[in-house]
Structures are given as structure tokens and as C-alpha cells.
Amino acid sequence: MKHFINLKDIPAKDLRKVIADAKKRKNLRRKLSTLEVDRGSPLKGKILIQMFEKASSRTRISFYLAIKQLGGETLTLRSNELHLGQGGESISDTAKILSTYGDGFMLRTDSEKKINDFKNYLSIPLINGLSPSSHPTQVLSDVFTVEEIKKKSISKLNICWIGDSNNVLDSLIAASVKFSFKLSIGCPKKFEPGKDVRAWVKKNNKKIFIYNDPKKAVIDADVIFSDKVISLNDKVNKKMKIKQFKKFRIDKKLISYAKRDCIFLHCLPRGSEVSDEVFLSKKSHVWQQALNRVHVQKSILLYCFGKLR
Ligand code: CP
Ligand code: NVA
């Protein structure tokens, strides 16, 4: 049994194995329809319990499809439907119950402590479906998408992030170390990545490049990533933060400083950080990116359940 909580804690060779499996599985089911099960039904009889303390469209639906395509089932809960969410039951008892009924647990939460507590009390795999400092299933899938489109290892590409220093960026930074790719970040000084993540990069003998001028970050980029300036439950003065990011908006002019065949990716949902012109252009592969989450999460589930080929 393996957890999937933060890319930083997962060996690079395991992450590579997940990507390789996803590639094989995606190819093998080209002719299958959405709910047809992969050959061998590898997760037949298994149930993934998902709990969302915050909104989700993609993570929720893509995990539903992922486990279905592996022959298993999913049950989706909102925390306020549980005694836990009403303050009437402890995490330790809830975790024991989840481990009694379920085979895996996926949690989206605003609390890093809750992720850790669940990890300590569960006897089934825990998957982080987004926490304040990590969105690992999204970013591993994004590495897959980049390599699928660019047809080369991500380690040979210049990756650029324009936007807030949030959970998705933290996972992208972790991925830059695990997959050895160059990562340039463009953001206002006030919103640069935090000390902890930078210290972790340094400890791993890696460098990330941070610019407060978006043009400098974008130069020579093969891929530009972005995310909403205001994350779910971001407790900031929203109007002011959006204003502070004004010159970091990704439009046709900014993207023209990147390589000619540069692609644009975004985990969604989007806000005003990207123009429609870029988001809906040929350079943008956001729908393929969203679909790939199904394929990569299938291999993440197999990894967690000890069934990765
Ligand atoms: N990208 C992503 O995680 O989307 P949701 O918030 O809709 O799950
Ligand atoms: N950074 C965003 C990602 C949403 C998928 C958030 O945390 O809301």
C-alpha cells in the first residue's frame, strides 16, 4: 500500500512508472467507450471513497471515471454529511471506519494537518486531491500531457509558470526536481514561492528561476502553465490581488516572447489570468490536459493499491 500525498515524497522512479503505465493504458483503450473496463479489471471489487471539503469538478469526475475503468467503484462524500464535519467524531475514528469499508481514500481539504492525521490513522492508501501546499495528481498528469504533446522527455523542455505561488505551483516545483526540468516562474515579488519550498529545492541541488517581469520568465519557454490568481478559499483582498497580477496576464503579446511552438496549459477553473484569445487558441491544450487526468489517475490508483505493472 502506498499513499499519494506530495510529489516531494515519492521516488522519481515511481513517478516515471506511473506515467509509463498511463501511456500504455491510454493507448490500449483507444477504441473503448467511457465506462468500458480495462482488460483484466485490475481493481474489480475495490471502492475508492472520495471526500471533498472544497468544490471540485475535474478531480471528482476524473477519479470516478478512473476507478470505473479499472473495474472498481467510487463513493463521493462531502465532509458536512459526516459526523466528522459536524464536529461529532474524531479523525482517528473516521479513518478507522473508512479503512473498514473502503479500499482507498481521496481527500480534498484546506488543512494540511487533516491530511497528515488521516495518513496516520488510515490503513488504506490516501490520495491528496488538493491541499494548501500540493495538487499532486494534477501535476503528475500535467507532466504526462506535456510529454504526450511535445513527444519528448520533459527534462529537455523549458517550463514556465506565470501566476500565483499556490498548491499547483508547489507541486510543479516538486516535479521540476523529480523530473529534472528547467522551471521559470513569473510572479510579483510579493507572491514568490515560499521559503520552505525554495529550501527544499536547494537541498535537492536544484534551481528554480524566479522573475518579477513576466517577459523574462516566458523567454524560450516550450510550455506556459498558469492557474487562477485567486484560489479556492483564498483569504485575501481579491480585488487588490488581481490588480497586483495585472501585468502577468497571459495574452497574445506575452506568449509571443516564448518559443514559436510553445503550448499553454491550465489546470482549470480559470479566471482573468489568461485572455480568451490565448485560452481558446491552438496553442492551448487545456481540454486534453483535463482528460488526461483520468488516464494518469488510473495508474496512480494502481500504484497506491500495489497493482502497477
Ligand atoms: N483542476 C482541478 O483540480 O479542478 P477541480 O477543482 O474542478 O477538481
Ligand atoms: N490553485 C487552485 C487550484 C484549483 C484546481 C485552488 O487551490 O483553488
XYZ file of C-alpha atoms and ligand atoms in Angstrom:
325
model
C 0.000 0.000 0.000
C 1.290 3.448 -0.942
C -0.045 6.936 -0.270
C -0.026 9.675 -2.924
C 0.190 12.864 -0.901
C 3.024 15.028 -2.157
C 5.295 14.574 -5.187
C 8.255 15.549 -2.988
C 7.881 12.313 -1.025
C 7.502 9.928 -3.952
C 10.612 8.461 -5.586
C 11.224 9.759 -9.122
C 11.365 6.222 -10.493
C 7.862 5.506 -9.136
C 6.517 8.674 -10.743
C 8.087 7.601 -14.039
C 6.472 4.169 -13.697
C 3.052 5.745 -13.188
C 3.490 7.850 -16.339
C 4.660 4.879 -18.399
C 1.675 2.802 -17.255
C -0.748 5.635 -18.048
C 0.696 5.911 -21.550
C 0.222 2.171 -22.183
C -3.295 2.131 -20.748
C -4.396 5.207 -22.683
C -3.206 3.608 -25.937
C -4.874 0.298 -25.158
C -8.308 1.773 -24.655
C -8.472 3.989 -27.747
C -11.494 2.066 -29.046
C -13.275 1.610 -25.724
C -16.113 3.853 -24.625
C -16.101 5.868 -21.420
C -17.322 3.248 -18.971
C -15.893 0.110 -20.572
C -13.462 -1.584 -18.220
C -9.773 -2.134 -18.995
C -8.714 -5.701 -19.803
C -8.296 -7.744 -16.619
C -10.428 -5.370 -14.461
C -7.448 -4.742 -12.181
C -9.448 -3.011 -9.434
C -12.507 -5.262 -9.580
C -14.217 -5.316 -6.205
C -12.405 -2.222 -4.904
C -14.000 1.003 -3.728
C -12.411 4.441 -3.556
C -14.064 6.775 -1.059
C -13.635 10.442 -2.025
C -14.281 13.333 0.307
C -14.403 16.971 -0.749
C -14.235 19.816 1.731
C -13.916 22.225 -1.204
C -15.523 22.441 -4.629
C -14.325 20.181 -7.433
C -15.470 19.324 -10.955
C -12.484 17.696 -12.654
C -10.887 15.831 -9.747
C -14.193 14.405 -8.676
C -15.345 13.250 -12.125
C -11.942 12.060 -13.331
C -11.441 9.865 -10.239
C -14.941 8.468 -10.728
C -14.100 7.522 -14.318
C -10.613 6.315 -13.403
C -11.728 3.703 -10.889
C -14.710 2.678 -13.042
C -12.383 1.997 -15.973
C -10.323 -0.233 -13.702
C -13.398 -2.242 -12.679
C -13.905 -0.624 -9.250
C -16.392 1.772 -7.740
C -16.324 5.120 -6.009
C -18.377 6.774 -3.301
C -18.222 10.560 -3.090
C -18.870 12.358 0.188
C -18.978 15.942 1.333
C -17.478 16.355 4.781
C -20.554 18.151 6.123
C -22.549 14.967 5.554
C -20.307 13.108 8.018
C -20.171 13.240 11.816
C -16.563 14.395 11.323
C -17.724 17.545 9.550
C -20.285 18.294 12.261
C -17.596 18.032 14.933
C -19.211 14.869 16.338
C -16.483 12.323 15.525
C -12.692 12.299 15.604
C -10.411 11.885 12.597
C -8.978 8.722 14.127
C -12.377 7.023 14.421
C -13.443 8.271 10.984
C -10.211 6.962 9.479
C -10.775 3.546 11.057
C -14.292 3.404 9.669
C -13.135 4.474 6.195
C -10.459 1.771 6.355
C -13.078 -0.798 7.354
C -15.447 -0.031 4.489
C -13.150 1.262 1.774
C -10.016 0.290 -0.138
C -8.687 3.805 -0.762
C -9.453 7.341 0.371
C -9.104 10.530 -1.631
C -9.305 13.806 0.285
C -9.541 17.432 -0.855
C -9.094 19.732 2.086
C -7.895 23.141 3.241
C -5.969 21.577 6.100
C -2.510 20.045 5.753
C -2.933 18.752 9.307
C -6.026 16.810 8.317
C -4.075 15.115 5.508
C -1.372 14.142 7.994
C -3.835 12.961 10.621
C -5.706 10.820 8.120
C -2.416 9.395 6.890
C -1.525 8.382 10.429
C -4.831 6.684 11.181
C -5.796 5.107 7.853
C -4.789 1.581 6.984
C -5.746 2.138 3.326
C -3.978 4.383 0.765
C -4.597 8.121 0.989
C -4.609 10.281 -2.143
C -4.304 14.040 -1.832
C -6.937 15.554 -4.123
C -5.657 19.103 -3.387
C -4.420 20.647 -0.179
C -2.979 24.106 0.571
C 0.512 23.064 -0.466
C 0.005 20.336 -3.031
C -2.035 19.175 -6.012
C -0.008 16.100 -6.922
C -2.476 14.225 -9.125
C -2.946 17.334 -11.276
C 0.734 17.979 -11.783
C 1.758 14.383 -12.477
C -0.943 14.301 -15.121
C 0.366 17.604 -16.498
C 3.846 16.106 -16.906
C 2.184 13.299 -18.891
C 0.330 15.837 -21.076
C 3.468 17.846 -21.786
C 5.365 14.719 -22.900
C 2.392 13.490 -24.944
C 2.134 16.764 -26.868
C 5.839 17.570 -27.150
C 6.815 13.938 -27.805
C 9.930 14.227 -25.715
C 11.024 13.956 -22.119
C 10.026 16.961 -20.035
C 13.653 17.130 -18.857
C 14.526 18.530 -22.303
C 11.978 21.335 -22.141
C 11.779 24.813 -20.661
C 8.727 25.012 -18.473
C 7.307 28.346 -17.391
C 4.735 29.217 -14.754
C 3.049 32.607 -14.789
C 0.897 33.214 -11.757
C 0.373 32.854 -8.057
C 2.574 30.751 -5.770
C -0.035 28.211 -4.817
C -0.566 24.460 -4.380
C -0.303 23.716 -8.108
C 2.979 25.626 -8.371
C 4.356 23.866 -5.278
C 3.686 20.528 -6.955
C 5.174 21.787 -10.227
C 8.306 22.817 -8.332
C 8.464 19.337 -6.791
C 8.041 17.862 -10.281
C 10.874 20.044 -11.619
C 13.195 18.338 -9.138
C 11.834 14.820 -9.635
C 11.827 15.051 -13.456
C 14.805 17.426 -13.801
C 13.302 20.144 -15.931
C 14.029 23.838 -16.055
C 11.307 25.856 -14.358
C 10.984 29.620 -14.753
C 8.410 31.374 -12.630
C 6.925 34.795 -13.350
C 5.071 36.471 -10.478
C 5.013 39.707 -8.485
C 7.703 39.944 -5.783
C 5.078 39.679 -3.045
C 3.795 36.371 -4.417
C 7.051 34.480 -4.910
C 7.286 30.827 -3.762
C 7.736 30.457 -0.010
C 10.937 29.818 1.927
C 10.187 26.164 2.649
C 9.748 25.071 -0.932
C 12.809 27.062 -2.023
C 14.892 25.498 0.735
C 13.709 22.044 -0.371
C 14.773 22.786 -3.960
C 18.200 23.904 -2.733
C 18.564 20.853 -0.529
C 17.976 18.744 -3.625
C 20.715 20.613 -5.514
C 18.265 22.093 -7.976
C 17.479 25.624 -9.053
C 14.270 27.373 -9.981
C 14.308 30.709 -11.783
C 12.065 33.448 -10.440
C 11.333 36.685 -12.319
C 9.156 39.619 -11.423
C 8.956 40.512 -15.104
C 6.648 38.112 -16.976
C 8.511 38.599 -20.285
C 11.761 37.367 -18.759
C 10.048 34.261 -17.399
C 8.438 33.450 -20.731
C 11.504 33.824 -22.987
C 12.370 30.492 -24.624
C 9.526 28.632 -22.944
C 8.236 25.403 -24.500
C 5.271 25.299 -22.147
C 3.489 28.045 -20.205
C 1.374 26.993 -17.231
C -0.993 29.154 -15.292
C -3.715 28.931 -12.640
C -6.232 31.272 -11.059
C -4.811 34.237 -9.184
C -7.442 33.649 -6.502
C -7.504 30.047 -5.328
C -10.467 28.359 -3.659
C -10.951 29.793 -0.180
C -8.051 32.263 -0.707
C -8.447 34.674 2.181
C -7.092 37.833 0.570
C -8.354 41.137 -0.700
C -9.356 39.686 -4.067
C -9.625 42.955 -5.971
C -6.196 44.062 -4.799
C -4.533 40.734 -5.589
C -5.983 40.687 -9.106
C -4.652 44.223 -9.609
C -1.186 43.158 -8.412
C -1.168 40.439 -11.089
C -2.378 42.723 -13.889
C 0.884 42.776 -15.834
C 1.135 38.961 -15.534
C -1.944 38.341 -17.670
C -1.153 35.823 -20.392
C -2.154 37.335 -23.689
C -1.002 37.010 -27.285
C 1.728 39.605 -26.784
C 3.237 37.868 -23.748
C 3.136 34.432 -25.349
C 4.940 35.836 -28.414
C 8.146 36.006 -26.308
C 8.103 32.230 -25.869
C 9.223 29.662 -28.454
C 7.104 29.654 -31.597
C 5.694 26.215 -30.828
C 5.080 26.991 -27.159
C 1.924 25.429 -25.704
C -0.375 26.752 -22.989
C -1.730 24.618 -20.132
C -4.058 25.466 -17.249
C -5.486 23.141 -14.593
C -8.841 24.984 -14.561
C -11.056 26.569 -13.396
C -9.767 29.808 -14.936
C -10.123 33.452 -14.003
C -8.811 36.624 -15.610
C -5.140 35.483 -15.652
C -5.360 34.432 -19.310
C -7.047 36.083 -22.269
C -9.747 34.190 -24.170
C -7.615 34.639 -27.256
C -4.828 32.506 -25.748
C -7.048 30.132 -23.788
C -9.098 29.253 -26.880
C -6.170 29.287 -29.310
C -4.417 26.356 -30.979
C -1.576 26.756 -28.512
C -3.905 25.869 -25.662
C -4.317 22.160 -24.824
C -6.405 22.530 -21.692
C -9.147 20.045 -22.646
C -6.656 17.299 -23.460
C -4.937 18.180 -20.178
C -8.193 17.724 -18.241
C -8.981 14.421 -19.975
C -5.538 13.023 -19.224
C -6.274 13.203 -15.532
C -8.470 10.135 -15.958
C -5.619 8.179 -17.542
C -2.913 9.208 -15.100
C -5.118 8.797 -12.026
C -5.848 5.225 -13.075
C -2.141 4.489 -12.835
C -1.919 6.422 -9.554
C -4.696 4.215 -8.154
C -2.886 1.083 -9.323
C 0.328 2.381 -7.722
C -1.458 3.005 -4.418
C -3.156 -0.392 -4.499
C 0.155 -2.131 -5.242
C -1.026 -3.227 -8.678
C 1.153 -1.216 -11.024
C 2.568 -3.484 -13.730
N -8.043 21.151 -11.781
C -8.838 20.754 -10.767
O -8.392 20.148 -9.771
O -10.145 21.017 -10.973
P -11.310 20.842 -9.920
O -11.116 21.859 -8.840
O -12.564 21.068 -10.713
O -11.247 19.441 -9.353
N -4.922 26.690 -7.028
C -6.297 26.307 -7.242
C -6.356 25.016 -7.987
C -7.743 24.561 -8.332
C -7.745 23.271 -9.055
C -7.018 26.217 -5.909
O -6.432 25.753 -4.927
O -8.158 26.608 -5.856
